[in-house]
Short mmCIF file of N, CA and C in Angstrom, two decimals:
data_model
loop_
_atom_site.label_atom_id
_atom_site.label_comp_id
_atom_site.label_asym_id
_atom_site.label_seq_id
_atom_site.Cartn_x
_atom_site.Cartn_y
_atom_site.Cartn_z
N MET A 576 29.44 94.37 53.99
CA MET A 576 30.33 94.78 53.63
C MET A 576 30.71 94.63 52.73
N ARG A 577 31.69 94.96 51.63
CA ARG A 577 32.61 94.47 50.66
C ARG A 577 33.93 95.17 51.72
N ALA A 578 35.13 93.81 51.00
CA ALA A 578 36.29 93.89 51.36
C ALA A 578 36.56 95.32 51.26
N ALA A 579 36.27 96.38 50.67
CA ALA A 579 37.48 97.94 50.07
C ALA A 579 36.81 98.15 51.33
N SER A 580 35.02 98.34 51.70
CA SER A 580 34.94 98.70 53.27
C SER A 580 35.45 98.93 54.53
N ALA A 581 35.65 97.68 54.41
CA ALA A 581 36.19 96.35 55.60
C ALA A 581 37.45 96.76 55.91
N ILE A 582 37.97 96.74 55.35
CA ILE A 582 39.59 97.67 55.02
C ILE A 582 39.52 98.60 55.09
N ALA A 583 38.73 100.02 54.56
CA ALA A 583 39.02 100.65 55.39
C ALA A 583 39.15 101.16 56.31
N GLY A 584 37.85 100.11 57.13
CA GLY A 584 37.37 100.82 57.69
C GLY A 584 38.61 100.12 58.98
N SER A 585 38.86 99.24 59.17
CA SER A 585 39.76 98.46 59.65
C SER A 585 40.78 98.83 59.92
N PHE A 586 41.30 99.69 59.07
CA PHE A 586 42.61 100.64 59.29
C PHE A 586 42.29 102.03 59.72
N ILE A 587 40.91 102.75 59.69
CA ILE A 587 40.82 103.79 61.31
C ILE A 587 40.91 103.11 62.02
N PHE A 588 40.07 102.92 61.93
CA PHE A 588 39.92 101.91 63.99
C PHE A 588 41.45 101.39 64.70
N LEU A 589 42.36 100.65 63.17
CA LEU A 589 43.66 100.90 63.86
C LEU A 589 44.81 101.73 63.91
N ALA A 590 44.60 103.03 63.14
CA ALA A 590 44.91 104.18 64.30
C ALA A 590 44.86 104.42 65.64
N VAL A 591 42.99 104.58 65.19
CA VAL A 591 42.29 105.24 66.59
C VAL A 591 42.96 104.03 67.92
N ALA A 592 42.23 103.11 67.75
CA ALA A 592 42.74 102.62 69.01
C ALA A 592 43.79 101.94 69.24
N PRO A 593 44.11 100.91 68.13
CA PRO A 593 45.77 99.99 68.64
C PRO A 593 46.82 101.58 68.52
N GLY A 594 46.74 101.96 67.52
CA GLY A 594 47.65 102.97 67.61
C GLY A 594 48.17 103.81 68.57
N GLY A 595 46.33 103.81 69.27
CA GLY A 595 46.89 105.25 70.70
C GLY A 595 46.83 104.90 71.38
N VAL A 596 46.69 103.43 71.50
CA VAL A 596 47.17 102.82 73.29
C VAL A 596 47.95 101.89 72.93
N ALA A 597 48.97 101.71 71.79
CA ALA A 597 50.22 101.29 71.56
C ALA A 597 51.04 102.11 70.85
N GLY A 598 50.68 102.77 70.43
CA GLY A 598 51.34 103.86 69.63
C GLY A 598 52.17 105.84 70.18
N LEU A 599 51.46 105.97 70.66
CA LEU A 599 50.61 107.85 71.43
C LEU A 599 50.97 107.54 71.90
N VAL A 600 50.47 106.74 72.70
CA VAL A 600 50.79 106.82 74.61
C VAL A 600 51.35 106.87 75.08
N PRO A 601 52.77 105.73 74.89
CA PRO A 601 54.25 105.30 74.99
C PRO A 601 54.76 106.37 74.88
N TRP A 602 54.57 106.55 72.90
CA TRP A 602 55.25 107.83 72.85
C TRP A 602 55.21 108.97 73.54
N LEU A 603 53.93 109.76 74.34
CA LEU A 603 53.99 110.78 75.32
C LEU A 603 54.09 110.43 76.21
N LEU A 604 54.67 108.98 76.65
CA LEU A 604 55.17 108.64 78.32
C LEU A 604 57.03 108.67 78.46
N THR A 605 57.97 108.64 76.56
CA THR A 605 59.02 107.95 76.42
C THR A 605 59.57 109.75 76.05
N ASP A 606 58.83 110.95 76.37
CA ASP A 606 59.25 112.24 75.80
C ASP A 606 59.28 112.13 74.03
N ARG A 607 58.52 111.70 73.60
CA ARG A 607 58.24 111.68 72.20
C ARG A 607 59.49 111.03 71.29
N TYR A 608 59.99 109.92 72.58
CA TYR A 608 61.09 108.60 72.17
C TYR A 608 62.11 109.21 72.63
N ARG A 609 62.90 110.71 73.29
CA ARG A 609 64.06 111.10 73.09
C ARG A 609 64.93 110.46 73.65
N LEU A 610 63.78 109.37 75.63
CA LEU A 610 64.35 109.06 76.86
C LEU A 610 66.06 107.99 75.62
N PRO A 611 67.00 107.81 76.36
CA PRO A 611 68.02 106.89 75.80
C PRO A 611 67.59 105.31 75.52
N TRP A 612 67.93 105.07 74.86
CA TRP A 612 67.94 103.51 74.92
C TRP A 612 68.59 103.29 76.57
N SER A 613 67.46 101.60 76.89
CA SER A 613 68.46 100.86 78.15
C SER A 613 69.86 100.29 77.41
N ARG A 614 70.41 100.06 78.32
CA ARG A 614 71.69 100.15 79.03
C ARG A 614 71.74 98.85 79.81
N LEU A 615 70.67 97.84 80.04
CA LEU A 615 70.61 96.31 80.25
C LEU A 615 71.15 95.77 79.16
N PRO A 616 71.75 94.69 79.64
CA PRO A 616 72.35 93.50 78.13
C PRO A 616 70.99 93.24 78.09
N GLY A 617 70.34 93.51 77.07
CA GLY A 617 69.60 92.27 76.11
C GLY A 617 68.09 93.00 76.02
N PHE A 618 68.08 94.03 77.42
CA PHE A 618 66.56 94.41 76.32
C PHE A 618 66.01 95.09 74.98
N VAL A 619 66.98 95.77 74.92
CA VAL A 619 66.73 96.31 73.82
C VAL A 619 66.86 95.30 72.37
N PRO A 620 67.11 94.19 72.28
CA PRO A 620 66.99 93.66 71.21
C PRO A 620 65.37 92.88 71.16
N VAL A 621 64.75 92.58 73.31
CA VAL A 621 64.37 91.63 73.57
C VAL A 621 63.26 92.94 72.83
N GLY A 622 63.12 94.15 73.30
CA GLY A 622 62.42 95.18 73.62
C GLY A 622 62.14 95.37 71.41
N TRP A 623 62.95 95.32 70.76
CA TRP A 623 62.27 95.31 69.19
C TRP A 623 61.84 94.28 68.95
N LEU A 624 62.49 93.26 68.57
CA LEU A 624 61.65 91.56 69.04
C LEU A 624 59.95 91.73 69.13
N LEU A 625 59.42 92.56 70.93
CA LEU A 625 58.58 92.16 70.94
C LEU A 625 57.63 94.02 70.48
N VAL A 626 57.99 94.75 70.00
CA VAL A 626 57.22 95.60 69.10
C VAL A 626 56.87 94.93 67.59
N ILE A 627 58.18 94.69 67.47
CA ILE A 627 57.99 94.05 66.09
C ILE A 627 57.89 92.54 65.79
N ALA A 628 57.26 91.71 65.92
CA ALA A 628 56.64 90.46 66.31
C ALA A 628 54.66 90.96 66.44
N GLY A 629 55.14 91.57 67.30
CA GLY A 629 53.08 92.82 68.17
C GLY A 629 53.07 92.98 66.85
N THR A 630 53.07 94.11 66.35
CA THR A 630 52.74 94.72 64.86
C THR A 630 52.27 93.67 64.22
N ALA A 631 52.95 92.58 63.21
CA ALA A 631 52.86 92.22 63.06
C ALA A 631 51.65 91.71 62.68
N ILE A 632 51.81 90.89 64.08
CA ILE A 632 50.22 90.22 64.49
C ILE A 632 49.52 91.21 64.72
N LEU A 633 49.04 92.23 64.88
CA LEU A 633 48.47 93.30 64.67
C LEU A 633 47.66 94.00 64.30
N LEU A 634 49.09 93.73 62.96
CA LEU A 634 48.43 93.96 61.03
C LEU A 634 47.90 92.50 60.64
N HIS A 635 48.01 91.63 60.92
CA HIS A 635 47.15 90.53 60.70
C HIS A 635 46.21 89.84 61.28
N ALA A 636 46.01 90.38 62.09
CA ALA A 636 44.79 89.74 63.84
C ALA A 636 43.82 91.72 62.33
N PHE A 637 44.26 91.84 61.84
CA PHE A 637 42.99 93.45 61.49
C PHE A 637 42.96 92.92 60.03
N ALA A 638 44.51 91.81 59.17
CA ALA A 638 43.33 92.38 58.35
C ALA A 638 42.72 90.75 57.72
N ARG A 639 42.67 90.36 59.44
CA ARG A 639 42.03 89.13 58.48
C ARG A 639 40.81 88.90 59.05
N PHE A 640 40.39 90.22 59.82
CA PHE A 640 38.78 91.14 60.53
C PHE A 640 37.93 91.30 58.74
N ALA A 641 38.75 91.76 58.73
CA ALA A 641 38.67 92.47 56.94
C ALA A 641 37.79 91.83 55.62
N LEU A 642 39.01 90.74 55.74
CA LEU A 642 39.47 90.05 54.13
C LEU A 642 38.58 88.68 54.25
N GLU A 643 38.97 88.78 55.67
CA GLU A 643 37.59 86.56 55.78
C GLU A 643 36.76 87.01 56.38
N GLY A 644 36.51 88.10 57.54
CA GLY A 644 35.07 88.71 58.34
C GLY A 644 34.21 89.73 57.69
N LEU A 645 35.25 90.55 56.51
CA LEU A 645 34.45 91.38 55.68
C LEU A 645 33.39 92.93 56.81
N GLY A 646 34.58 92.55 58.30
CA GLY A 646 34.31 94.16 59.06
C GLY A 646 35.68 94.25 59.03
N THR A 647 34.49 95.52 60.36
CA THR A 647 36.07 95.21 61.38
C THR A 647 36.18 95.59 63.00
N PRO A 648 37.29 95.29 63.44
CA PRO A 648 36.63 94.88 65.04
C PRO A 648 35.89 96.31 65.82
N ALA A 649 35.81 97.11 65.32
CA ALA A 649 34.64 98.13 65.69
C ALA A 649 34.08 97.94 65.99
N PRO A 650 33.16 97.87 67.42
CA PRO A 650 32.04 97.68 67.31
C PRO A 650 30.79 97.87 66.75
N VAL A 651 30.72 98.87 65.76
CA VAL A 651 29.56 100.03 65.02
C VAL A 651 30.31 99.70 64.05
N ALA A 652 31.14 98.30 63.25
CA ALA A 652 30.65 97.15 62.03
C ALA A 652 31.51 96.51 62.00
N PRO A 653 30.80 95.79 63.00
CA PRO A 653 30.78 94.17 63.06
C PRO A 653 31.66 93.70 61.69
N THR A 654 31.97 92.72 61.83
CA THR A 654 32.08 91.46 60.87
C THR A 654 30.69 90.41 60.76
N GLU A 655 30.94 89.89 59.90
CA GLU A 655 29.47 89.77 59.10
C GLU A 655 29.97 88.37 59.33
N ARG A 656 30.80 87.71 59.42
CA ARG A 656 31.59 86.18 59.76
C ARG A 656 32.31 86.34 60.10
N LEU A 657 32.10 85.18 61.47
CA LEU A 657 33.26 84.50 62.64
C LEU A 657 34.85 84.06 61.84
N VAL A 658 36.03 85.54 62.74
CA VAL A 658 36.66 85.67 62.12
C VAL A 658 37.87 83.94 62.98
N VAL A 659 37.86 83.52 62.45
CA VAL A 659 38.93 81.94 62.92
C VAL A 659 39.81 80.88 62.44
N GLY A 660 40.72 81.38 61.58
CA GLY A 660 41.23 81.52 60.18
C GLY A 660 42.86 82.52 60.97
N GLY A 661 43.67 81.58 60.29
CA GLY A 661 44.70 82.75 60.89
C GLY A 661 44.97 82.66 62.44
N ILE A 662 45.69 83.69 63.05
CA ILE A 662 46.41 83.40 63.99
C ILE A 662 44.78 83.76 65.29
N TYR A 663 44.25 83.41 64.53
CA TYR A 663 42.61 83.35 65.27
C TYR A 663 42.19 81.51 65.83
N ARG A 664 43.08 80.76 64.55
CA ARG A 664 42.82 79.75 65.36
C ARG A 664 44.00 79.29 66.33
N HIS A 665 44.59 79.83 66.87
CA HIS A 665 45.63 79.80 68.06
C HIS A 665 44.91 80.44 69.43
N VAL A 666 44.61 81.99 68.68
CA VAL A 666 44.97 82.59 70.18
C VAL A 666 43.40 83.43 70.01
N ARG A 667 43.19 83.28 71.08
CA ARG A 667 41.54 83.90 71.24
C ARG A 667 41.00 85.35 71.09
N ASN A 668 42.65 85.66 70.99
CA ASN A 668 42.03 87.58 70.68
C ASN A 668 43.73 88.68 71.18
N PRO A 669 44.35 87.46 69.51
CA PRO A 669 45.31 88.04 69.24
C PRO A 669 45.53 89.03 69.66
N MET A 670 44.71 90.43 69.08
CA MET A 670 44.20 92.02 69.08
C MET A 670 45.19 92.57 70.37
N TYR A 671 44.43 91.78 71.47
CA TYR A 671 44.85 92.67 72.71
C TYR A 671 46.66 91.93 73.32
N VAL A 672 46.99 90.33 72.70
CA VAL A 672 48.84 90.29 72.79
C VAL A 672 48.83 90.78 72.20
N ALA A 673 49.33 91.63 70.91
CA ALA A 673 49.79 92.13 70.63
C ALA A 673 50.17 93.79 70.49
N VAL A 674 48.85 94.26 71.49
CA VAL A 674 48.82 95.61 72.41
C VAL A 674 50.27 95.21 72.96
N LEU A 675 49.52 94.79 73.69
CA LEU A 675 50.25 93.67 74.94
C LEU A 675 51.90 94.49 74.84
N SER A 676 52.58 92.80 74.10
CA SER A 676 53.38 92.52 73.63
C SER A 676 54.16 94.14 73.20
N ILE A 677 53.00 94.94 72.46
CA ILE A 677 54.30 95.97 72.04
C ILE A 677 54.02 96.69 72.57
N ILE A 678 53.78 97.17 73.72
CA ILE A 678 54.21 98.40 74.38
C ILE A 678 55.12 97.87 76.05
N LEU A 679 55.31 96.27 75.88
CA LEU A 679 55.76 95.75 76.75
C LEU A 679 57.34 96.36 76.48
N GLY A 680 57.57 95.57 75.29
CA GLY A 680 59.45 95.76 73.95
C GLY A 680 59.12 97.58 73.66
N GLN A 681 58.44 98.21 73.94
CA GLN A 681 58.73 100.11 74.63
C GLN A 681 59.21 100.44 75.72
N ALA A 682 58.29 99.90 77.05
CA ALA A 682 59.31 99.76 78.31
C ALA A 682 60.24 98.87 78.35
N LEU A 683 60.21 97.58 77.87
CA LEU A 683 62.47 97.19 77.35
C LEU A 683 62.92 97.64 77.22
N LEU A 684 62.75 98.69 75.19
CA LEU A 684 63.69 99.05 74.36
C LEU A 684 64.64 101.07 75.96
N PHE A 685 63.53 101.41 76.13
CA PHE A 685 63.69 102.35 77.41
C PHE A 685 63.41 102.34 78.97
N SER A 686 63.48 100.52 78.99
CA SER A 686 63.99 100.67 80.66
C SER A 686 62.81 101.60 81.79
N SER A 687 61.63 101.62 80.83
CA SER A 687 60.80 102.63 81.40
C SER A 687 59.78 102.00 82.06
N TRP A 688 59.61 102.56 83.42
CA TRP A 688 58.64 102.33 84.81
C TRP A 688 57.72 103.33 84.83
N THR A 689 57.17 104.29 83.56
CA THR A 689 56.42 104.42 83.57
C THR A 689 55.71 103.89 82.47
N VAL A 690 56.14 103.33 81.46
CA VAL A 690 55.33 102.93 80.57
C VAL A 690 55.46 101.16 80.60
N ALA A 691 56.38 101.37 81.70
CA ALA A 691 55.39 99.45 83.10
C ALA A 691 54.18 99.78 83.06
N ALA A 692 53.89 101.21 84.31
CA ALA A 692 53.31 101.44 84.78
C ALA A 692 51.73 101.32 84.32
N TYR A 693 51.79 102.04 83.15
CA TYR A 693 50.96 102.01 81.24
C TYR A 693 50.61 100.71 81.07
N LEU A 694 51.53 100.10 81.22
CA LEU A 694 51.11 98.21 81.00
C LEU A 694 50.60 97.94 81.61
N GLU A 695 50.84 98.09 82.43
CA GLU A 695 49.81 97.65 84.10
C GLU A 695 48.68 97.21 84.24
N GLN A 696 48.41 98.98 83.25
CA GLN A 696 46.65 99.38 83.49
C GLN A 696 46.44 98.30 82.87
N ASN A 697 46.85 98.81 81.25
CA ASN A 697 46.86 98.00 80.08
C ASN A 697 46.18 96.80 80.60
N LEU A 698 46.73 95.64 81.32
CA LEU A 698 46.29 94.36 81.15
C LEU A 698 45.16 94.48 82.47
N ILE A 699 45.24 95.31 83.34
CA ILE A 699 43.92 95.45 84.38
C ILE A 699 42.70 95.98 83.61
N THR A 700 42.16 96.17 82.81
CA THR A 700 41.87 97.17 82.22
C THR A 700 41.34 95.62 80.61
N GLN A 701 42.45 94.82 80.78
CA GLN A 701 41.87 93.98 79.34
C GLN A 701 41.55 92.91 80.20
N ALA A 702 42.03 92.53 81.00
CA ALA A 702 40.91 91.13 81.76
C ALA A 702 39.81 91.43 82.57
N ARG A 703 40.13 93.37 83.24
CA ARG A 703 38.37 93.37 83.70
C ARG A 703 37.29 93.27 82.27
N ILE A 704 37.74 93.78 80.58
CA ILE A 704 36.99 93.51 79.40
C ILE A 704 36.84 92.24 79.25
N LEU A 705 38.19 91.46 78.97
CA LEU A 705 37.69 89.60 78.75
C LEU A 705 36.31 88.82 80.12
N ARG A 706 36.88 89.87 81.08
CA ARG A 706 36.36 88.80 81.94
C ARG A 706 34.58 89.31 82.00
N ARG A 707 34.62 89.95 81.98
CA ARG A 707 33.57 90.88 81.04
C ARG A 707 32.63 89.97 80.45
N ARG A 708 33.01 90.18 78.93
CA ARG A 708 32.47 89.31 78.30
C ARG A 708 32.86 87.89 78.52
N SER A 709 32.97 87.20 78.67
CA SER A 709 33.21 85.94 79.58
C SER A 709 31.64 85.59 80.15
N SER A 710 30.93 86.31 80.61
CA SER A 710 30.68 86.02 81.90
C SER A 710 29.25 86.32 81.07
N LEU A 711 29.55 87.59 79.77
CA LEU A 711 28.08 87.61 79.41
C LEU A 711 28.04 86.76 78.34
N SER A 712 28.79 86.12 78.19
CA SER A 712 28.32 84.86 77.24
C SER A 712 27.95 83.56 78.24
N THR A 713 28.68 83.41 79.01
CA THR A 713 28.11 82.23 79.68
C THR A 713 27.36 82.34 79.80
N PRO A 714 25.77 80.92 79.96
CA PRO A 714 24.76 80.71 79.87
C PRO A 714 24.64 80.97 81.90
N ARG A 715 23.59 81.40 82.44
CA ARG A 715 23.79 80.92 84.02
C ARG A 715 22.64 79.66 84.24
N ARG A 716 23.06 79.67 85.23
CA ARG A 716 22.15 78.34 86.01
C ARG A 716 21.41 78.81 86.87
#
């Protein structure tokens, strides 16, 4: 896959998958971000820090897939090369970490138990996915 196609495919997947999970659903759960800011000390700055850091990690991870791996995170257009540089040198699944950080940040920003429950569901789902992937890749004895 050419770099331009990988970038375009990654951008589309970014908008649909993490954009939906970490953007659209919390946006809807917080009444389109019309909920008041949290009044608990420290929640708003920590929430913003998590959202900004998570977004930066997510964009970096997607860029690595497109530029280093020459593919996308989408299963229909996988990378041609294994991505091991940048954040992938330190974290095996930085996109999962980033998405969860963004959702947690939004739960703190609005002191929203609804978004916190949504975060919990995402944690459970992602843990099951990772457990399943590792069991598929582990040879049986």
